[in-house]
Short mmCIF file of C-alpha atoms and ligand atoms in Angstrom, two decimals:
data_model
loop_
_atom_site.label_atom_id
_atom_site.label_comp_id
_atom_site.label_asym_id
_atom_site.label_seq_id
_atom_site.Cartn_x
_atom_site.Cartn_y
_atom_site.Cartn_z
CA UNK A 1 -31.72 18.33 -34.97
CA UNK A 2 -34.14 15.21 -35.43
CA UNK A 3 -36.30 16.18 -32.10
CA UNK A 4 -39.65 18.07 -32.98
CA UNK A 5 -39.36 21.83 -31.86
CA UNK A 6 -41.88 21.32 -28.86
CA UNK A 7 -40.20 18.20 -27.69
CA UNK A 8 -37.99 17.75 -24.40
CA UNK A 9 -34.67 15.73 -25.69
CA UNK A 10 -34.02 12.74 -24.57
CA UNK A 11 -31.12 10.29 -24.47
CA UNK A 12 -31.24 7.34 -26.98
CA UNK A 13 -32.62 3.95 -25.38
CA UNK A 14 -30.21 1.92 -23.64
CA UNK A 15 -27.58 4.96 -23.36
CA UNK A 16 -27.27 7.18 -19.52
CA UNK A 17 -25.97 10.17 -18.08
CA UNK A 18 -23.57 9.52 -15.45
CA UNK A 19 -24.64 12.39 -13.05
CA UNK A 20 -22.94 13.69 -9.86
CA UNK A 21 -22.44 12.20 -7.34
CA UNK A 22 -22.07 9.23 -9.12
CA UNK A 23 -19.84 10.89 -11.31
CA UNK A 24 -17.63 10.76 -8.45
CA UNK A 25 -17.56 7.21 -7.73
CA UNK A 26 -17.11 6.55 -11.12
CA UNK A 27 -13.87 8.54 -11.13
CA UNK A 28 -12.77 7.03 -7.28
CA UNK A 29 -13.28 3.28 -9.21
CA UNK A 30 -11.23 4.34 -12.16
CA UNK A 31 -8.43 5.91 -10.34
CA UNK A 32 -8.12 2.97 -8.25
CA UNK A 33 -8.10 0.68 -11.67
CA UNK A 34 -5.79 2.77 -13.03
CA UNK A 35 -3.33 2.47 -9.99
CA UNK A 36 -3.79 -1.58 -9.66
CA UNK A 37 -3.32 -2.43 -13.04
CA UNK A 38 0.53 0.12 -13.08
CA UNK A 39 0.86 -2.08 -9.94
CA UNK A 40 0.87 -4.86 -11.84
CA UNK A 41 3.42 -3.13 -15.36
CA UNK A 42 0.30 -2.73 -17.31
CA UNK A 43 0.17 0.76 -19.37
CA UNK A 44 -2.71 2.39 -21.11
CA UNK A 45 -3.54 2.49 -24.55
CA UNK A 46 -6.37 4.27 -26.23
CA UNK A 47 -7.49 3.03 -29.67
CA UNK A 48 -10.34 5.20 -31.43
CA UNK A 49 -14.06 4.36 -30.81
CA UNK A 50 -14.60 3.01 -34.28
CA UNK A 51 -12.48 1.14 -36.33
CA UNK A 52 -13.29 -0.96 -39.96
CA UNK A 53 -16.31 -3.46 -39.26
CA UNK A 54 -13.87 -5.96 -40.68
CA UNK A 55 -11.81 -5.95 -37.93
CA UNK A 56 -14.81 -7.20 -35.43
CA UNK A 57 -16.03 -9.38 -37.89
CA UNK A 58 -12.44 -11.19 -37.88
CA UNK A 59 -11.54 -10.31 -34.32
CA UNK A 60 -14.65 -10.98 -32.01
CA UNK A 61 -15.54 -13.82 -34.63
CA UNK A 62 -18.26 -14.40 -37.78
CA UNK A 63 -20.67 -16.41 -35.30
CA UNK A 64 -20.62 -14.70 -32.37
CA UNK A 65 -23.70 -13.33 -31.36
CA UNK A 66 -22.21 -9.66 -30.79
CA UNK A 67 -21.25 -9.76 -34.36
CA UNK A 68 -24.28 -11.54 -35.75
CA UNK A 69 -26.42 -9.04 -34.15
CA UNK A 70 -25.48 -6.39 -31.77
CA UNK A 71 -22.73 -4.14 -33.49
CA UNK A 72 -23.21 -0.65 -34.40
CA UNK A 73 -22.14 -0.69 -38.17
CA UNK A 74 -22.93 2.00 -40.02
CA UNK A 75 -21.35 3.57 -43.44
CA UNK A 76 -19.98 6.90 -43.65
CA UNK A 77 -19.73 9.31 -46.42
CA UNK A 78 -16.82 8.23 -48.15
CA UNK A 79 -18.95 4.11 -48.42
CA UNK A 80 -16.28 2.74 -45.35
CA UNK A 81 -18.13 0.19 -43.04
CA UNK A 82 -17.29 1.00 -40.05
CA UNK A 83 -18.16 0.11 -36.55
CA UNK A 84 -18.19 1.54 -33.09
CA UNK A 85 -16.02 -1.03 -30.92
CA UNK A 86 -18.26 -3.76 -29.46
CA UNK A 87 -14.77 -4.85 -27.35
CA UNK A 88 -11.49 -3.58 -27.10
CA UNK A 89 -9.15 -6.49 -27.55
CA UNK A 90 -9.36 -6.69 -31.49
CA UNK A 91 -8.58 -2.80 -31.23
CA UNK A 92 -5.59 -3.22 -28.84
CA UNK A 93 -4.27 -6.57 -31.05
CA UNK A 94 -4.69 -3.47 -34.21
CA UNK A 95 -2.68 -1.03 -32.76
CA UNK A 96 -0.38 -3.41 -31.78
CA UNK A 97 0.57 -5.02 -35.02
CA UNK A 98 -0.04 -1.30 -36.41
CA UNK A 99 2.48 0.25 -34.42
CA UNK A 100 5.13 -2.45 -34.29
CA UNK A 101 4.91 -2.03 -30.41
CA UNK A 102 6.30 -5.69 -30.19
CA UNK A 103 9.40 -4.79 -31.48
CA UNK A 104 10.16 -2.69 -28.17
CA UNK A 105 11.75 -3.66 -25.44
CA UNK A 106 8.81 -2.99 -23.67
CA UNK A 107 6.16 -5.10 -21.27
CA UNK A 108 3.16 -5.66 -23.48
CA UNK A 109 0.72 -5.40 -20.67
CA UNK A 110 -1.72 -2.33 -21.72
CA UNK A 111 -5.44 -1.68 -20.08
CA UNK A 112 -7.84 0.63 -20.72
CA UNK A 113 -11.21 1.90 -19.95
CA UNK A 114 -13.79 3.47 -21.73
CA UNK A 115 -17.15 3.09 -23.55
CA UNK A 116 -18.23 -0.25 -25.68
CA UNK A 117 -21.34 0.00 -27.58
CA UNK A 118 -23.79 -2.99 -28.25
CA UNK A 119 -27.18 -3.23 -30.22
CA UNK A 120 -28.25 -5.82 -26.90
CA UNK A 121 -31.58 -5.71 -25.66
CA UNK A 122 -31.39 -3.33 -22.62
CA UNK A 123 -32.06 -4.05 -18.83
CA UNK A 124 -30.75 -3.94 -15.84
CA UNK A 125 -26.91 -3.97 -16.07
CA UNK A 126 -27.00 -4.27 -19.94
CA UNK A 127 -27.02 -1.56 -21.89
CA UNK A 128 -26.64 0.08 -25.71
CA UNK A 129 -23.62 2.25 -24.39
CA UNK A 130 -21.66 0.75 -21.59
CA UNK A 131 -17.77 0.86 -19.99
CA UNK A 132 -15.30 -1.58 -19.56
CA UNK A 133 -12.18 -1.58 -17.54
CA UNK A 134 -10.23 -3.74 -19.89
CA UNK A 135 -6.38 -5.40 -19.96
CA UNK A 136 -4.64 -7.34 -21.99
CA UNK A 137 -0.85 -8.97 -21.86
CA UNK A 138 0.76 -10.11 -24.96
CA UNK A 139 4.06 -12.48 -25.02
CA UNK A 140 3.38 -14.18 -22.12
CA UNK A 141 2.17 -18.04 -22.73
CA UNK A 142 3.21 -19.55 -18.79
CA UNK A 143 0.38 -20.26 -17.06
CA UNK A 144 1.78 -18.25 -14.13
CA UNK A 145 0.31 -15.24 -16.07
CA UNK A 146 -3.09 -16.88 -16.09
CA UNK A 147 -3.06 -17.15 -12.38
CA UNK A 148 -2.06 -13.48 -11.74
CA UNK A 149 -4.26 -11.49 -13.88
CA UNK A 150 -7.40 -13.47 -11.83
CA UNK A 151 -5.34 -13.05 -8.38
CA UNK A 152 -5.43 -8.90 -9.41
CA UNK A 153 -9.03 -9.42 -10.71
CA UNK A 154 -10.01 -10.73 -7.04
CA UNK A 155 -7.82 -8.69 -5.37
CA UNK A 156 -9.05 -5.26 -6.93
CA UNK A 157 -12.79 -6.42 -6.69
CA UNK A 158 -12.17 -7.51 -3.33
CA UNK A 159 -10.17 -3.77 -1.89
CA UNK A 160 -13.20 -1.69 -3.64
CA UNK A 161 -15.45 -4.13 -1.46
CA UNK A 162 -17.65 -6.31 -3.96
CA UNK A 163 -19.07 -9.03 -2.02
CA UNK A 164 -20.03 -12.35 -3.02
CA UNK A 165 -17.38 -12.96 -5.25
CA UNK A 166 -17.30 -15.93 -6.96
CA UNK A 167 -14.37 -17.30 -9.70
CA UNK A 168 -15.51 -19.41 -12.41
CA UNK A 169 -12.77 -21.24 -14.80
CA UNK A 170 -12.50 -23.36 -18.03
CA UNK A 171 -10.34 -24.38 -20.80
CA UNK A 172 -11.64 -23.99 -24.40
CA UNK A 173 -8.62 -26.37 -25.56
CA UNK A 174 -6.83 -25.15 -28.56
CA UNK A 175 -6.52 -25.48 -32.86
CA UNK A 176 -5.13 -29.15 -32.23
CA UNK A 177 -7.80 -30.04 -29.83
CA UNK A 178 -10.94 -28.25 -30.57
CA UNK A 179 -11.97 -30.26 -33.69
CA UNK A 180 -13.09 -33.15 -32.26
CA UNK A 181 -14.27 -31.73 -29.45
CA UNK A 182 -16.92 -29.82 -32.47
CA UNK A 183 -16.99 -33.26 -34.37
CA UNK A 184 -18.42 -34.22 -30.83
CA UNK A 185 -20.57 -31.92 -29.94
CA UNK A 186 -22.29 -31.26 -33.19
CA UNK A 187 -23.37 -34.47 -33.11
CA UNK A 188 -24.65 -34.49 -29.35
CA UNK A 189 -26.20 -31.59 -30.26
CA UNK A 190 -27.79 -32.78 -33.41
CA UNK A 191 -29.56 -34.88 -31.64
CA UNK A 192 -31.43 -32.39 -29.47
CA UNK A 193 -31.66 -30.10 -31.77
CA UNK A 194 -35.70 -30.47 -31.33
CA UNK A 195 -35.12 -28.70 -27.87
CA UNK A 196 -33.22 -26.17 -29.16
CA UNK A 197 -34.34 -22.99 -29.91
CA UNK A 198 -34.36 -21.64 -33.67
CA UNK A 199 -30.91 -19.63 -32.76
CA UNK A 200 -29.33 -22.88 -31.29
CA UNK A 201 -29.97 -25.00 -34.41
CA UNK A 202 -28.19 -22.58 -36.56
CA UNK A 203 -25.50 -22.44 -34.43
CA UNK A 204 -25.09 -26.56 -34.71
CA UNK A 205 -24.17 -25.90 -38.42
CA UNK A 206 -22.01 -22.64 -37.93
CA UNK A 207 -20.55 -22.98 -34.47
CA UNK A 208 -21.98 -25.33 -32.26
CA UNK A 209 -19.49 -23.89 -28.90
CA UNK A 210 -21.82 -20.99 -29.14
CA UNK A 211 -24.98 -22.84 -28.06
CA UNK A 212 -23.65 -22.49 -24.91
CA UNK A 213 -24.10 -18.71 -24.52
CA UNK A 214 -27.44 -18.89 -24.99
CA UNK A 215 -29.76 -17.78 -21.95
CA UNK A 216 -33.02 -19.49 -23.18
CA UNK A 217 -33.39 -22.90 -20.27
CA UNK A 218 -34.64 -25.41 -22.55
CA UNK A 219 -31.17 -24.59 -24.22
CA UNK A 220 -29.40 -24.32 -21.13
CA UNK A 221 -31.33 -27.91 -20.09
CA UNK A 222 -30.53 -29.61 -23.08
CA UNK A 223 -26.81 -28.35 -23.36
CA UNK A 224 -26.65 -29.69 -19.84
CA UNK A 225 -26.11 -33.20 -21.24
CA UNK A 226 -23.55 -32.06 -23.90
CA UNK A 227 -20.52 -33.56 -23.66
CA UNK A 228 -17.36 -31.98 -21.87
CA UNK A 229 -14.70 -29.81 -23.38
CA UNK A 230 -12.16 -30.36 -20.34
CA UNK A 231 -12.31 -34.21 -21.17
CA UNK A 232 -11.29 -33.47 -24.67
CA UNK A 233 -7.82 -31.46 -23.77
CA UNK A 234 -4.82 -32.39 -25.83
CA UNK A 235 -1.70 -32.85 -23.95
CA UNK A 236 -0.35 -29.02 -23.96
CA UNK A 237 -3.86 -27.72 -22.86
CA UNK A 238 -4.52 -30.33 -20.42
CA UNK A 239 -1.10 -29.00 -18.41
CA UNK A 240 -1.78 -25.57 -18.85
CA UNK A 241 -5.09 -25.78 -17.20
CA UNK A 242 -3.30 -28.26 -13.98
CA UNK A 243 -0.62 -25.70 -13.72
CA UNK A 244 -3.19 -22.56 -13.66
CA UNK A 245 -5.62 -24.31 -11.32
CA UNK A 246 -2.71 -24.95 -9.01
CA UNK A 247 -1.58 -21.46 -9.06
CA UNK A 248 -4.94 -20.03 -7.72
CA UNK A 249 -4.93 -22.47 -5.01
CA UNK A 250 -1.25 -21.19 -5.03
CA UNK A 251 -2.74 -17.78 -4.41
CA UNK A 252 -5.30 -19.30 -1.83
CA UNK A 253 -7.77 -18.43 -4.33
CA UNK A 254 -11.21 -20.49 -4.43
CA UNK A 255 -13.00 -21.37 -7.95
CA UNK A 256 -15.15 -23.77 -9.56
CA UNK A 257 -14.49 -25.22 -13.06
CA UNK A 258 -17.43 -24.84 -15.54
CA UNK A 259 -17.30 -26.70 -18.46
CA UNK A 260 -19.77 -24.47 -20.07
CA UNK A 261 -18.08 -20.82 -19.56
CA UNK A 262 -16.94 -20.67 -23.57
CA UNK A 263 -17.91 -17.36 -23.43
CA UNK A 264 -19.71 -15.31 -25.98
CA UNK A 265 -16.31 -14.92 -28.59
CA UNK A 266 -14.63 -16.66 -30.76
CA UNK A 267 -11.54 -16.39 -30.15
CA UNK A 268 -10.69 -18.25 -27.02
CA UNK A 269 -7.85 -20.79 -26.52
CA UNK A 270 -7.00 -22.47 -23.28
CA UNK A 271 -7.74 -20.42 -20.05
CA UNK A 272 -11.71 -18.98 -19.77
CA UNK A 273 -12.39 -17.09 -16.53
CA UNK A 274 -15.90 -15.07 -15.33
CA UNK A 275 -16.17 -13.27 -12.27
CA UNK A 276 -19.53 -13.13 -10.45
CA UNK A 277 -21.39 -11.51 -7.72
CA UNK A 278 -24.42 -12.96 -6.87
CA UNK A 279 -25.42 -9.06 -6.22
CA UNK A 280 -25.72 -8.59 -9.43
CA UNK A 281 -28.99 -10.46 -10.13
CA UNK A 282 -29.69 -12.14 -13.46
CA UNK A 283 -26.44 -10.78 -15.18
CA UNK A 284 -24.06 -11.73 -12.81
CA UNK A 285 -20.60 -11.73 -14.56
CA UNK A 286 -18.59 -8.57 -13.36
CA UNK A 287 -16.11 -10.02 -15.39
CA UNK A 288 -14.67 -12.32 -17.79
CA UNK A 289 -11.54 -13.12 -20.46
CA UNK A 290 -9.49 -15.50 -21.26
CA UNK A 291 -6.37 -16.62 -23.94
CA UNK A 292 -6.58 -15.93 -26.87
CA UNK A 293 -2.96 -17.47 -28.87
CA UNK A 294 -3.84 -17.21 -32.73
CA UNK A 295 -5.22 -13.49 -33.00
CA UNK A 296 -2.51 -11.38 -33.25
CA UNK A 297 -1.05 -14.38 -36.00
CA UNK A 298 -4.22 -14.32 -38.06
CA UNK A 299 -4.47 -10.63 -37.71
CA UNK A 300 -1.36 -10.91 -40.01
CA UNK A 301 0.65 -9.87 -37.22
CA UNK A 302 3.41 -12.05 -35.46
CA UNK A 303 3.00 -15.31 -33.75
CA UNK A 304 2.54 -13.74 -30.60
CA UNK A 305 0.06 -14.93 -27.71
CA UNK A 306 -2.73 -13.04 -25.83
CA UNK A 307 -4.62 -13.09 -22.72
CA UNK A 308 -6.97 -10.46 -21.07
CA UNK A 309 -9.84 -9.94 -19.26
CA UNK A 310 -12.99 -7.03 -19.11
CA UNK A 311 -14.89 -6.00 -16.86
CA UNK A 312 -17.88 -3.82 -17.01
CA UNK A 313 -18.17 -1.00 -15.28
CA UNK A 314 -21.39 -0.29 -14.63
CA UNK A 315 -21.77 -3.89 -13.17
CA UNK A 316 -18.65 -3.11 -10.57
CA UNK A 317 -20.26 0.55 -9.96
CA UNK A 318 -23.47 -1.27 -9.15
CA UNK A 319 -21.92 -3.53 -6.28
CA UNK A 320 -19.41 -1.45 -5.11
CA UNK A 321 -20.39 -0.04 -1.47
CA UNK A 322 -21.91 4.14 -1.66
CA UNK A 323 -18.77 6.13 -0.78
CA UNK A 324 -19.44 8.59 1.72
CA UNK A 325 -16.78 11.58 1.10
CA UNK A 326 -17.36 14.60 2.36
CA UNK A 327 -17.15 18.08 0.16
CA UNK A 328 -13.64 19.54 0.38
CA UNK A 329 -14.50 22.84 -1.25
CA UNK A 330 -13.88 26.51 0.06
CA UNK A 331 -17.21 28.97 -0.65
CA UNK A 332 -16.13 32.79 -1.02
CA UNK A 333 -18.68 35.16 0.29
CA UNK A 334 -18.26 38.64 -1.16
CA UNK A 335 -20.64 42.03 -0.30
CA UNK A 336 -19.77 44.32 -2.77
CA UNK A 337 -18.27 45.01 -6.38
CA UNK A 338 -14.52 45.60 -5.39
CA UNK A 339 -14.75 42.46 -3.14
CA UNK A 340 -16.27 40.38 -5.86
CA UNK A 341 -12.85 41.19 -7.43
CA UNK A 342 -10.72 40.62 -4.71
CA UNK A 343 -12.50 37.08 -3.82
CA UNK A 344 -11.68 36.49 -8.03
CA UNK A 345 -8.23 36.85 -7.26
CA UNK A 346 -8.48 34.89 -3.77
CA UNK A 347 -9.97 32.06 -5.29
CA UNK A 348 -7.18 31.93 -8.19
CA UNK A 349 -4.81 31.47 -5.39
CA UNK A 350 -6.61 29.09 -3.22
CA UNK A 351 -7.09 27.49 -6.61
CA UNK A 352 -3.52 27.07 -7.64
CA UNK A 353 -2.78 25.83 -4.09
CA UNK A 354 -4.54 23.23 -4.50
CA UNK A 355 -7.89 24.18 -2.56
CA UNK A 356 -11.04 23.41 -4.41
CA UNK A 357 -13.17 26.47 -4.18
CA UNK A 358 -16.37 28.10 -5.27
CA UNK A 359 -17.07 31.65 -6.02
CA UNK A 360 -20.57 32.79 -7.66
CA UNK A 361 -21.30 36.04 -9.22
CA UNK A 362 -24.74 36.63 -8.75
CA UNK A 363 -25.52 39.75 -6.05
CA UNK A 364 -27.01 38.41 -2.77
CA UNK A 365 -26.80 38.96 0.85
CA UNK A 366 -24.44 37.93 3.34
CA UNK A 367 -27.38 35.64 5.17
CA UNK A 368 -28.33 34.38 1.57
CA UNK A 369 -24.73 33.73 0.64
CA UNK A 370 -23.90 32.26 3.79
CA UNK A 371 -26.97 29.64 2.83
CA UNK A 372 -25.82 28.87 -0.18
CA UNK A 373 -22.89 27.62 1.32
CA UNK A 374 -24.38 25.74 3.54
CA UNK A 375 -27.03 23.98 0.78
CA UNK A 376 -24.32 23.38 -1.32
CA UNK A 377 -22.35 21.49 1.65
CA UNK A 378 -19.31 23.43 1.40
CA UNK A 379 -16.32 22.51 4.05
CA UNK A 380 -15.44 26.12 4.50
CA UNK A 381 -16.53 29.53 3.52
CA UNK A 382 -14.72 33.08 3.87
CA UNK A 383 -16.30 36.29 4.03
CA UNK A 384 -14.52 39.51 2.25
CA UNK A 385 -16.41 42.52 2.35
CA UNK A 386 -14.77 46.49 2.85
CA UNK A 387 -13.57 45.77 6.30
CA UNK A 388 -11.69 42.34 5.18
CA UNK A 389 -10.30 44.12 2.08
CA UNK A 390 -9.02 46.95 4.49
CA UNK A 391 -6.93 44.48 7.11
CA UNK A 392 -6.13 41.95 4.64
CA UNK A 393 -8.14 39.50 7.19
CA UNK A 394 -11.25 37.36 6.29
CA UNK A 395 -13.58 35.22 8.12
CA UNK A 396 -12.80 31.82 7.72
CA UNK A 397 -15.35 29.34 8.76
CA UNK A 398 -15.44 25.34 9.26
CA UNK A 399 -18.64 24.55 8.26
CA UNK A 400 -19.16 21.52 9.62
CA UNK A 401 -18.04 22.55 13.42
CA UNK A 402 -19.41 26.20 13.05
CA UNK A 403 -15.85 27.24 14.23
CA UNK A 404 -14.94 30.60 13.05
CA UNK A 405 -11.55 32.60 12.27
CA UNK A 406 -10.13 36.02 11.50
CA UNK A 407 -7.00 34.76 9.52
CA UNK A 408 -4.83 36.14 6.45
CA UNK A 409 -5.33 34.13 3.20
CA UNK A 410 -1.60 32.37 4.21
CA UNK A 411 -3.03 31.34 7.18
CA UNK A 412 -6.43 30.40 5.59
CA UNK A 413 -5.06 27.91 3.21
CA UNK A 414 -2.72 26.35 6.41
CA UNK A 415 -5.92 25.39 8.03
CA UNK A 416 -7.47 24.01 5.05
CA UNK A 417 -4.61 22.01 3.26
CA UNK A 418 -2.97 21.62 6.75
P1 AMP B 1 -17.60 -9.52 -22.71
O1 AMP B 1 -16.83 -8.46 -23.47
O2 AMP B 1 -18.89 -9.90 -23.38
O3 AMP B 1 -16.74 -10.66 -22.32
O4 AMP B 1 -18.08 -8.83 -21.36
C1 AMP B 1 -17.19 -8.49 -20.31
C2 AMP B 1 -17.95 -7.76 -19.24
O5 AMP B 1 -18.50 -6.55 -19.77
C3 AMP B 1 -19.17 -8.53 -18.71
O6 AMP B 1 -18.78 -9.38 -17.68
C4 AMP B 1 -20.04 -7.40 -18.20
O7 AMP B 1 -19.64 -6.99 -16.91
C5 AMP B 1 -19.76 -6.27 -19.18
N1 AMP B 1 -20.79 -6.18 -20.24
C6 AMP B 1 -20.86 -6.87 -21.40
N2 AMP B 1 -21.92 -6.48 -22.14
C7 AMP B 1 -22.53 -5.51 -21.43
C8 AMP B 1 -23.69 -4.67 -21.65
N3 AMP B 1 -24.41 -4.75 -22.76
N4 AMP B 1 -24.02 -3.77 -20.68
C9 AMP B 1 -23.29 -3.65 -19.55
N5 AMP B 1 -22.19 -4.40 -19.30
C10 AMP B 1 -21.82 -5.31 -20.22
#
């Protein structure tokens, strides 16, 4: 243990417990995911938390700014570089290839959620350890598929009631296109480079796209000026984006092109898409993904094409409205050492009918007992003591109307599953 022997623990910076109750809403938001994205033929993967650094470095891209400087790469004791997953789709595009899944018959439409970890400077809704709901589709290149995975991105944000939604678009053009579209704006850039900060004027030699993630505003004012990637769109590109901007108004779904959302990766072709909520504050993004054609083809994997979105999960948890469920749970009350045994064996078959209940072991009174229930905000509690044991008949109370019952344990669990 690294903590001095008089010193409380404490969890590393950037890093939280997820405590009940919001342990609860964290599993309500994730069984909802979970049932939208089957709804939609997606399945769930799960890829190890760290993989070879390598696969970042070629995945999430050499000048991006979460591989330039917020991945957790450490070695281990064989000398491997390895890396705890900054994202998930280089994983998924892994496991993919890996397993040969694209030779099944198979939908490749595959989610998952879990942790992502990322040496960023932590604040409010960005932190060293966070989640993302996360899914991917591989093998479809329509445009159609563009439109639908935003359509279930609204819709889901929409039925766990986010407010202030708003849909932001671009297209990041392609292999054929993108080249003079850098020629371009290296140049444009070039010439503010004075206004750019020290970050920014790297990033005209190595990658000038990325200039445009940066937060700093004399950056954001200057790249204001830059030239546009929509107007540089090659033929293919240009008709992908028409047909996928139709389709949301299609869907009746609103959205505003920005011509800076190149968001933070490399890998991007075509289709970008963020998802806001002005709730949010400063970080505001709830979401965001896009195409990506070429990885799983210079992953050394087929010529297959890729398009996903994440979205974090602490940011949705943070906007999505308190739920207010009550507690469902049973409370045995025992008075005695042969009831205490009895109420064990009541609560294993409450238990395996599907009633949640809660039995502690510590000797106290009836009155005291009968608190406890109460503090802990149980739905029910049932008294056995001799008497009970004796007719086979407990008290069953409804905590929250007071009303009380003599019933069998039959007719105990009827009134609380019924
Ligand atoms: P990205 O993988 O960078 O495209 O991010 C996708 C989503 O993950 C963002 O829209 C955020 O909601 C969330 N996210 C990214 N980085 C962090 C972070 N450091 N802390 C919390 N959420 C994050």
């Amino acid at each position: 243990m690294s903590q001095s022997k008089n010193k409380e623990p404490s969890s590393i910076k950037g890093t939280r417990d997820i405590l009940p109750p919001e342990s609860r809403k964290w599993q309500k938001a994730e069984r909802f995911l979970q049932r939208i994205f089957e709804s939609y033929g997606y399945k769930e993967i799960r890829t190890p938390v760290f993989e070879s650094t390598e696969l970042f470095e070629k995945g999430t891209g050499e000048t991006s700014d979460v591989v330039i400087k917020e991945m957790y790469t450490f070695a281990d004791k064989g000398g491997r570089s390895l890396t705890l997953r900054p994202e998930y789709t280089p994983s998924i595009v892994r496991s993919i290839i890996e397993n040969r899944l694209y030779l099944k018959p198979d939908l490749m439409r595959f989610y998952f959620i879990g942790p992502m970890f990322r040496y960023d400077k932590p604040q409010k809704g960005r932190y060293r350890q966070f989640h993302q709901a996360d899914i991917e589709v591989f093998g479809e290149k329509d445009p159609e598929v563009d439109a639908e995975i935003v359509e279930m991105a609204y819709t889901l944000l929409k039925k766990l009631g986010v407010k202030n939604i708003k849909i932001l678009i671009n297209s990041v053009g392609c292999r054929k296109c993108r080249p003079e579209y850098h020629k371009k704006l290296k140049t444009e850039a070039e010439k503010q480079r004075a206004r750019l900060c020290e970050d920014c004027r790297r990033k005209i030699d190595t990658n000038p796209l990325r200039i445009f993630d940066c937060k700093k505003d004399t950056c954001r004012n200057a790249a204001l000026g830059f030239p546009k990637i929509t107007d540089f769109l090659c033929a293919e590109c240009q008709s992908h984006f028409e047909k996928f901007r139709s389709l949301l108004d299609f869907y009746g779904l609103k959205y505003s092109v920005d011509p800076q959302l190149v968001r933070g990766l490399d890998y991007y072709t075509k289709t970008t898409f963020e998802i806001t909520s002005s709730k949010l504050g400063a970080q505001d993004a709830v979401l965001g993904g896009g195409r990506y054609d070429e990885m799983m083809k210079d992953f050394g994997g087929p010529d297959i094409c890729g398009i996903g979105f994440a979205m974090g999960m602490e940011r949705l948890l943070s906007v999505m409205p308190d739920i207010d469920e009550p507690e469902k749970f049973l409370y045995i009350v025992h008075i005695g050492e042969e009831a205490k045994k009895v109420s064990m064996k009541l609560a294993q078959y409450f238990r395996e009918n599907g009633v949640e209940c809660v039995l502690e072991y510590k000797d106290r009174k009836l009155k005291k007992q009968m608190s406890r229930a109460d503090k802990l905000k149980a739905a029910w509690s049932l008294v056995v003591g001799e008497e009970e044991i004796e007719k086979n008949k407990y008290q069953l109370k409804d905590m929250r109307t007071g009303d009380q019952k003599e019933v069998t344990k039959e007719e105990a669990l009827k009134r609380m599953i019924g």
